[in-house]
């Protein structure tokens, strides 16, 4: 967050942001990729629009965890956070969730920056039923859900560049690598070398090509692959890495060291 403004000022602020970004982009395609100096200059340029700068505080791990699941305050449940797997859902699932939410006494959905919906609740009576309905519909309600550590584009057939239904495979990968992904390891499952779902390096990137996956270790989708795997082989690899991390011990340092060693071996193979 770089500033705040009144509702009536939003159009002017949006136009100013777009013009400022176009003038200072310097080869980057997204605002989040601007340098700190460029972001500061962009924030300062909003002064003429009536937007008041505010200090930005990155969300902590605890903040991230509490974007999904029951949210409590003053000793009671006040809302339910429902995550969208890979940042997407279907119209059918969303409509069904809305119907269940209405039955639970909710009257609105609120969007969060963390690919989730916040459903304010009037009371706790129907919270468990709504939680169960959200799970049955495929939404995320557990902060430790491994799908939260995966970036996955739509893939085929939604994208013309995709040759593989990567989100269906991503579900398999999430189940196989649960212990590893729940610990914070990042996995990017890309439908092609463009890597639209994640522009940053990931610990593991699987790049689909004709039903197989190129394996990139500590890199991006467009980087050279260390190997080529079928979906079954990729699933087994992730399961093996998860087992190695689990055997390494209970401390995060030991588990991360085991994962780093395993990935180094894969990259060198």
Tab-separated table of C-alpha atoms in Angstrom:
chain	number	residue	atom	x	y	z
A	1	UNK	CA	0.000	0.000	0.000
A	2	UNK	CA	1.476	3.358	-1.038
A	3	UNK	CA	-1.411	5.680	-0.292
A	4	UNK	CA	-5.052	6.214	0.514
A	5	UNK	CA	-7.712	8.433	-1.021
A	6	UNK	CA	-11.408	9.191	-0.991
A	7	UNK	CA	-13.700	7.140	-3.226
A	8	UNK	CA	-14.392	10.116	-5.517
A	9	UNK	CA	-10.657	10.498	-6.165
A	10	UNK	CA	-10.088	6.913	-7.333
A	11	UNK	CA	-10.369	7.621	-11.111
A	12	UNK	CA	-7.810	10.452	-10.963
A	13	UNK	CA	-5.464	8.366	-8.820
A	14	UNK	CA	-5.747	5.382	-11.165
A	15	UNK	CA	-4.966	7.538	-14.203
A	16	UNK	CA	-2.011	9.122	-12.418
A	17	UNK	CA	-0.662	5.696	-11.437
A	18	UNK	CA	-0.953	4.402	-14.993
A	19	UNK	CA	0.839	7.431	-16.431
A	20	UNK	CA	3.512	7.346	-13.745
A	21	UNK	CA	4.153	3.637	-14.296
A	22	UNK	CA	4.379	4.101	-18.073
A	23	UNK	CA	6.950	6.847	-17.550
A	24	UNK	CA	9.113	4.942	-15.071
A	25	UNK	CA	8.669	1.285	-16.048
A	26	UNK	CA	12.196	0.977	-17.525
A	27	UNK	CA	11.561	-2.367	-19.154
A	28	UNK	CA	9.475	-4.027	-16.403
A	29	UNK	CA	5.967	-5.220	-17.194
A	30	UNK	CA	4.396	-5.086	-13.728
A	31	UNK	CA	4.253	-2.408	-11.069
A	32	UNK	CA	5.477	-4.802	-8.381
A	33	UNK	CA	8.751	-5.169	-10.295
A	34	UNK	CA	9.626	-1.473	-10.019
A	35	UNK	CA	12.762	-0.601	-8.101
A	36	UNK	CA	12.318	0.866	-4.585
A	37	UNK	CA	13.365	4.309	-5.875
A	38	UNK	CA	10.833	4.120	-8.718
A	39	UNK	CA	8.076	3.096	-6.302
A	40	UNK	CA	8.910	5.982	-3.993
A	41	UNK	CA	8.828	8.433	-6.901
A	42	UNK	CA	5.493	7.022	-8.043
A	43	UNK	CA	4.032	7.375	-4.559
A	44	UNK	CA	5.269	10.968	-4.314
A	45	UNK	CA	3.660	11.799	-7.659
A	46	UNK	CA	0.221	11.017	-6.222
A	47	UNK	CA	0.279	14.095	-3.994
A	48	UNK	CA	-1.403	16.232	-6.672
A	49	UNK	CA	-4.320	13.789	-6.867
A	50	UNK	CA	-5.265	14.123	-3.193
A	51	UNK	CA	-3.870	10.705	-2.325
A	52	UNK	CA	-2.166	10.638	1.095
A	53	UNK	CA	0.996	8.478	1.306
A	54	UNK	CA	1.080	5.757	3.967
A	55	UNK	CA	3.934	3.557	5.072
A	56	UNK	CA	3.891	0.063	3.631
A	57	UNK	CA	4.421	-2.887	5.965
A	58	UNK	CA	4.896	-6.263	4.263
A	59	UNK	CA	2.530	-8.918	5.600
A	60	UNK	CA	4.114	-11.314	8.055
A	61	UNK	CA	3.822	-15.072	7.791
A	62	UNK	CA	1.171	-14.907	10.480
A	63	UNK	CA	-0.853	-12.421	8.447
A	64	UNK	CA	-0.671	-14.702	5.450
A	65	UNK	CA	-1.867	-17.677	7.500
A	66	UNK	CA	-4.920	-15.827	8.717
A	67	UNK	CA	-6.225	-14.993	5.254
A	68	UNK	CA	-7.930	-18.406	5.155
A	69	UNK	CA	-9.926	-20.356	7.714
A	70	UNK	CA	-12.046	-19.116	10.630
A	71	UNK	CA	-11.050	-15.629	11.770
A	72	UNK	CA	-11.576	-14.832	15.433
A	73	UNK	CA	-11.897	-11.624	17.431
A	74	UNK	CA	-13.112	-10.964	20.958
A	75	UNK	CA	-13.456	-14.676	21.607
A	76	UNK	CA	-15.744	-15.486	18.697
A	77	UNK	CA	-15.632	-16.248	14.979
A	78	UNK	CA	-16.316	-13.110	12.978
A	79	UNK	CA	-15.487	-14.253	9.440
A	80	UNK	CA	-14.383	-17.139	7.280
A	81	UNK	CA	-11.483	-16.755	4.864
A	82	UNK	CA	-11.857	-18.930	1.774
A	83	UNK	CA	-8.857	-19.292	-0.521
A	84	UNK	CA	-9.060	-19.755	-4.295
A	85	UNK	CA	-6.773	-22.577	-5.476
A	86	UNK	CA	-4.145	-21.048	-7.777
A	87	UNK	CA	-6.128	-17.809	-7.616
A	88	UNK	CA	-9.118	-19.100	-9.558
A	89	UNK	CA	-12.447	-20.874	-9.283
A	90	UNK	CA	-15.451	-21.695	-11.451
A	91	UNK	CA	-18.684	-19.751	-11.665
A	92	UNK	CA	-20.553	-22.861	-10.508
A	93	UNK	CA	-18.410	-23.256	-7.383
A	94	UNK	CA	-18.638	-19.546	-6.580
A	95	UNK	CA	-22.434	-19.549	-6.939
A	96	UNK	CA	-22.726	-22.624	-4.715
A	97	UNK	CA	-20.485	-21.009	-2.094
A	98	UNK	CA	-22.638	-17.856	-2.205
A	99	UNK	CA	-25.768	-19.926	-1.618
A	100	UNK	CA	-24.196	-21.708	1.355
A	101	UNK	CA	-22.938	-18.386	2.718
A	102	UNK	CA	-26.415	-16.879	2.513
A	103	UNK	CA	-27.821	-19.881	4.399
A	104	UNK	CA	-25.161	-19.218	7.053
A	105	UNK	CA	-26.411	-15.659	7.479
A	106	UNK	CA	-23.678	-13.941	5.440
A	107	UNK	CA	-24.623	-11.079	3.155
A	108	UNK	CA	-21.375	-10.281	1.317
A	109	UNK	CA	-18.009	-11.458	0.033
A	110	UNK	CA	-14.944	-9.266	0.451
A	111	UNK	CA	-11.823	-9.661	-1.663
A	112	UNK	CA	-8.379	-9.943	-0.058
A	113	UNK	CA	-4.942	-9.359	-1.645
A	114	UNK	CA	-4.083	-13.003	-0.917
A	115	UNK	CA	-6.305	-14.720	-3.496
A	116	UNK	CA	-9.059	-15.310	-0.996
A	117	UNK	CA	-12.599	-14.301	-0.178
A	118	UNK	CA	-13.515	-12.997	3.244
A	119	UNK	CA	-17.041	-13.869	4.356
A	120	UNK	CA	-18.163	-11.804	7.379
A	121	UNK	CA	-20.393	-13.835	9.714
A	122	UNK	CA	-23.101	-12.611	12.027
A	123	UNK	CA	-22.526	-15.510	14.432
A	124	UNK	CA	-20.887	-18.895	14.866
A	125	UNK	CA	-23.969	-21.067	14.492
A	126	UNK	CA	-23.445	-22.008	10.861
A	127	UNK	CA	-19.680	-21.516	10.608
A	128	UNK	CA	-18.847	-25.216	10.648
A	129	UNK	CA	-21.407	-25.986	7.979
A	130	UNK	CA	-20.099	-23.191	5.739
A	131	UNK	CA	-16.519	-24.362	6.326
A	132	UNK	CA	-17.453	-27.917	5.314
A	133	UNK	CA	-19.263	-26.652	2.215
A	134	UNK	CA	-16.239	-24.580	1.153
A	135	UNK	CA	-13.957	-27.622	1.502
A	136	UNK	CA	-16.368	-29.807	-0.489
A	137	UNK	CA	-16.397	-27.215	-3.274
A	138	UNK	CA	-12.592	-27.307	-3.519
A	139	UNK	CA	-11.789	-24.003	-1.816
A	140	UNK	CA	-8.885	-23.590	0.618
A	141	UNK	CA	-9.700	-23.175	4.314
A	142	UNK	CA	-6.542	-24.588	5.920
A	143	UNK	CA	-3.530	-22.231	6.237
A	144	UNK	CA	-1.255	-25.268	5.748
A	145	UNK	CA	-2.903	-26.314	2.470
A	146	UNK	CA	0.024	-27.052	0.097
A	147	UNK	CA	-1.791	-25.453	-2.843
A	148	UNK	CA	-1.016	-22.086	-1.266
A	149	UNK	CA	2.673	-22.666	-2.092
A	150	UNK	CA	1.982	-23.402	-5.772
A	151	UNK	CA	1.712	-20.920	-8.632
A	152	UNK	CA	-0.096	-22.515	-11.568
A	153	UNK	CA	-1.424	-20.914	-14.743
A	154	UNK	CA	-4.661	-22.127	-16.399
A	155	UNK	CA	-2.795	-24.247	-18.954
A	156	UNK	CA	-4.747	-26.160	-21.602
A	157	UNK	CA	-7.419	-25.770	-22.809
A	158	UNK	CA	-7.920	-22.295	-21.270
A	159	UNK	CA	-4.715	-20.874	-22.774
A	160	UNK	CA	-3.768	-21.255	-26.433
A	161	UNK	CA	-0.080	-21.534	-25.457
A	162	UNK	CA	-0.735	-24.391	-23.043
A	163	UNK	CA	-0.405	-28.018	-24.104
A	164	UNK	CA	-1.221	-29.595	-20.742
A	165	UNK	CA	-4.003	-29.180	-18.133
A	166	UNK	CA	-1.484	-28.073	-15.532
A	167	UNK	CA	-3.900	-27.246	-12.715
A	168	UNK	CA	-5.169	-30.824	-12.628
A	169	UNK	CA	-1.556	-31.985	-12.353
A	170	UNK	CA	-0.868	-29.277	-9.749
A	171	UNK	CA	-3.446	-30.906	-7.475
A	172	UNK	CA	-1.518	-34.177	-7.724
A	173	UNK	CA	1.773	-32.410	-7.076
A	174	UNK	CA	0.303	-30.677	-4.015
A	175	UNK	CA	-0.825	-33.970	-2.497
A	176	UNK	CA	2.523	-35.653	-3.169
A	177	UNK	CA	4.685	-32.814	-1.852
A	178	UNK	CA	2.437	-31.804	1.050
A	179	UNK	CA	5.116	-31.928	3.753
A	180	UNK	CA	7.529	-29.936	1.625
A	181	UNK	CA	5.087	-27.331	0.311
A	182	UNK	CA	3.388	-26.763	3.660
A	183	UNK	CA	6.841	-25.870	4.976
A	184	UNK	CA	7.113	-22.961	2.567
A	185	UNK	CA	8.916	-24.449	-0.438
A	186	UNK	CA	7.676	-22.760	-3.612
A	187	UNK	CA	6.535	-24.707	-6.665
A	188	UNK	CA	5.653	-23.172	-10.028
A	189	UNK	CA	3.694	-25.301	-12.497
A	190	UNK	CA	3.711	-23.521	-15.844
A	191	UNK	CA	1.794	-24.351	-19.002
A	192	UNK	CA	4.638	-23.050	-21.182
A	193	UNK	CA	8.015	-21.323	-20.992
A	194	UNK	CA	6.399	-17.868	-20.626
A	195	UNK	CA	5.793	-18.503	-16.933
A	196	UNK	CA	2.863	-16.101	-16.578
A	197	UNK	CA	1.792	-17.377	-13.136
A	198	UNK	CA	5.119	-16.508	-11.495
A	199	UNK	CA	7.810	-14.172	-12.793
A	200	UNK	CA	10.123	-14.793	-9.842
A	201	UNK	CA	12.439	-17.816	-9.370
A	202	UNK	CA	10.907	-20.767	-7.506
A	203	UNK	CA	12.626	-23.602	-5.687
A	204	UNK	CA	11.075	-25.982	-8.213
A	205	UNK	CA	9.524	-25.056	-11.555
A	206	UNK	CA	7.805	-27.614	-13.779
A	207	UNK	CA	7.281	-26.403	-17.352
A	208	UNK	CA	4.727	-28.327	-19.410
A	209	UNK	CA	5.464	-29.278	-23.000
A	210	UNK	CA	3.266	-31.811	-24.759
A	211	UNK	CA	2.257	-33.652	-21.608
A	212	UNK	CA	5.760	-33.795	-20.079
A	213	UNK	CA	7.460	-31.364	-17.707
A	214	UNK	CA	10.818	-29.673	-17.913
A	215	UNK	CA	12.351	-29.424	-14.436
A	216	UNK	CA	13.994	-26.137	-13.420
A	217	UNK	CA	15.682	-25.935	-10.014
A	218	UNK	CA	15.849	-22.539	-8.280
A	219	UNK	CA	14.860	-20.704	-11.425
A	220	UNK	CA	12.088	-19.464	-13.696
A	221	UNK	CA	10.014	-21.124	-16.397
A	222	UNK	CA	12.209	-19.771	-19.203
A	223	UNK	CA	15.459	-21.053	-17.673
A	224	UNK	CA	17.244	-24.197	-18.955
A	225	UNK	CA	15.682	-27.406	-17.649
A	226	UNK	CA	17.659	-29.921	-15.611
A	227	UNK	CA	15.552	-32.791	-16.926
A	228	UNK	CA	12.256	-33.834	-18.474
A	229	UNK	CA	9.640	-35.769	-16.518
A	230	UNK	CA	6.225	-37.244	-17.035
A	231	UNK	CA	3.525	-36.085	-14.634
A	232	UNK	CA	3.860	-39.386	-12.774
A	233	UNK	CA	7.635	-38.975	-12.492
A	234	UNK	CA	7.237	-35.395	-11.270
A	235	UNK	CA	4.718	-36.567	-8.670
A	236	UNK	CA	7.109	-39.228	-7.416
A	237	UNK	CA	10.004	-36.743	-7.316
A	238	UNK	CA	8.008	-34.339	-5.157
A	239	UNK	CA	6.930	-37.163	-2.857
A	240	UNK	CA	10.566	-38.240	-2.503
A	241	UNK	CA	11.697	-34.704	-1.683
A	242	UNK	CA	8.941	-34.417	0.921
A	243	UNK	CA	10.064	-37.672	2.536
A	244	UNK	CA	13.665	-36.500	2.628
A	245	UNK	CA	12.662	-33.266	4.334
A	246	UNK	CA	10.552	-35.127	6.882
A	247	UNK	CA	13.407	-37.505	7.712
A	248	UNK	CA	15.810	-34.584	8.176
A	249	UNK	CA	14.249	-33.598	11.497
A	250	UNK	CA	11.841	-31.148	13.049
A	251	UNK	CA	13.833	-27.931	12.690
A	252	UNK	CA	13.301	-25.732	9.652
A	253	UNK	CA	17.072	-25.349	9.179
A	254	UNK	CA	17.595	-29.106	8.946
A	255	UNK	CA	14.670	-29.567	6.576
A	256	UNK	CA	15.749	-26.700	4.338
A	257	UNK	CA	19.307	-28.029	4.240
A	258	UNK	CA	18.027	-31.465	3.208
A	259	UNK	CA	15.898	-29.938	0.460
A	260	UNK	CA	18.775	-27.779	-0.806
A	261	UNK	CA	21.063	-30.832	-0.964
A	262	UNK	CA	18.447	-32.880	-2.780
A	263	UNK	CA	17.769	-30.142	-5.321
A	264	UNK	CA	21.495	-29.692	-5.905
A	265	UNK	CA	21.779	-33.389	-6.709
A	266	UNK	CA	18.833	-33.179	-9.117
A	267	UNK	CA	20.283	-30.123	-10.867
A	268	UNK	CA	23.659	-31.854	-11.252
A	269	UNK	CA	22.211	-35.152	-12.535
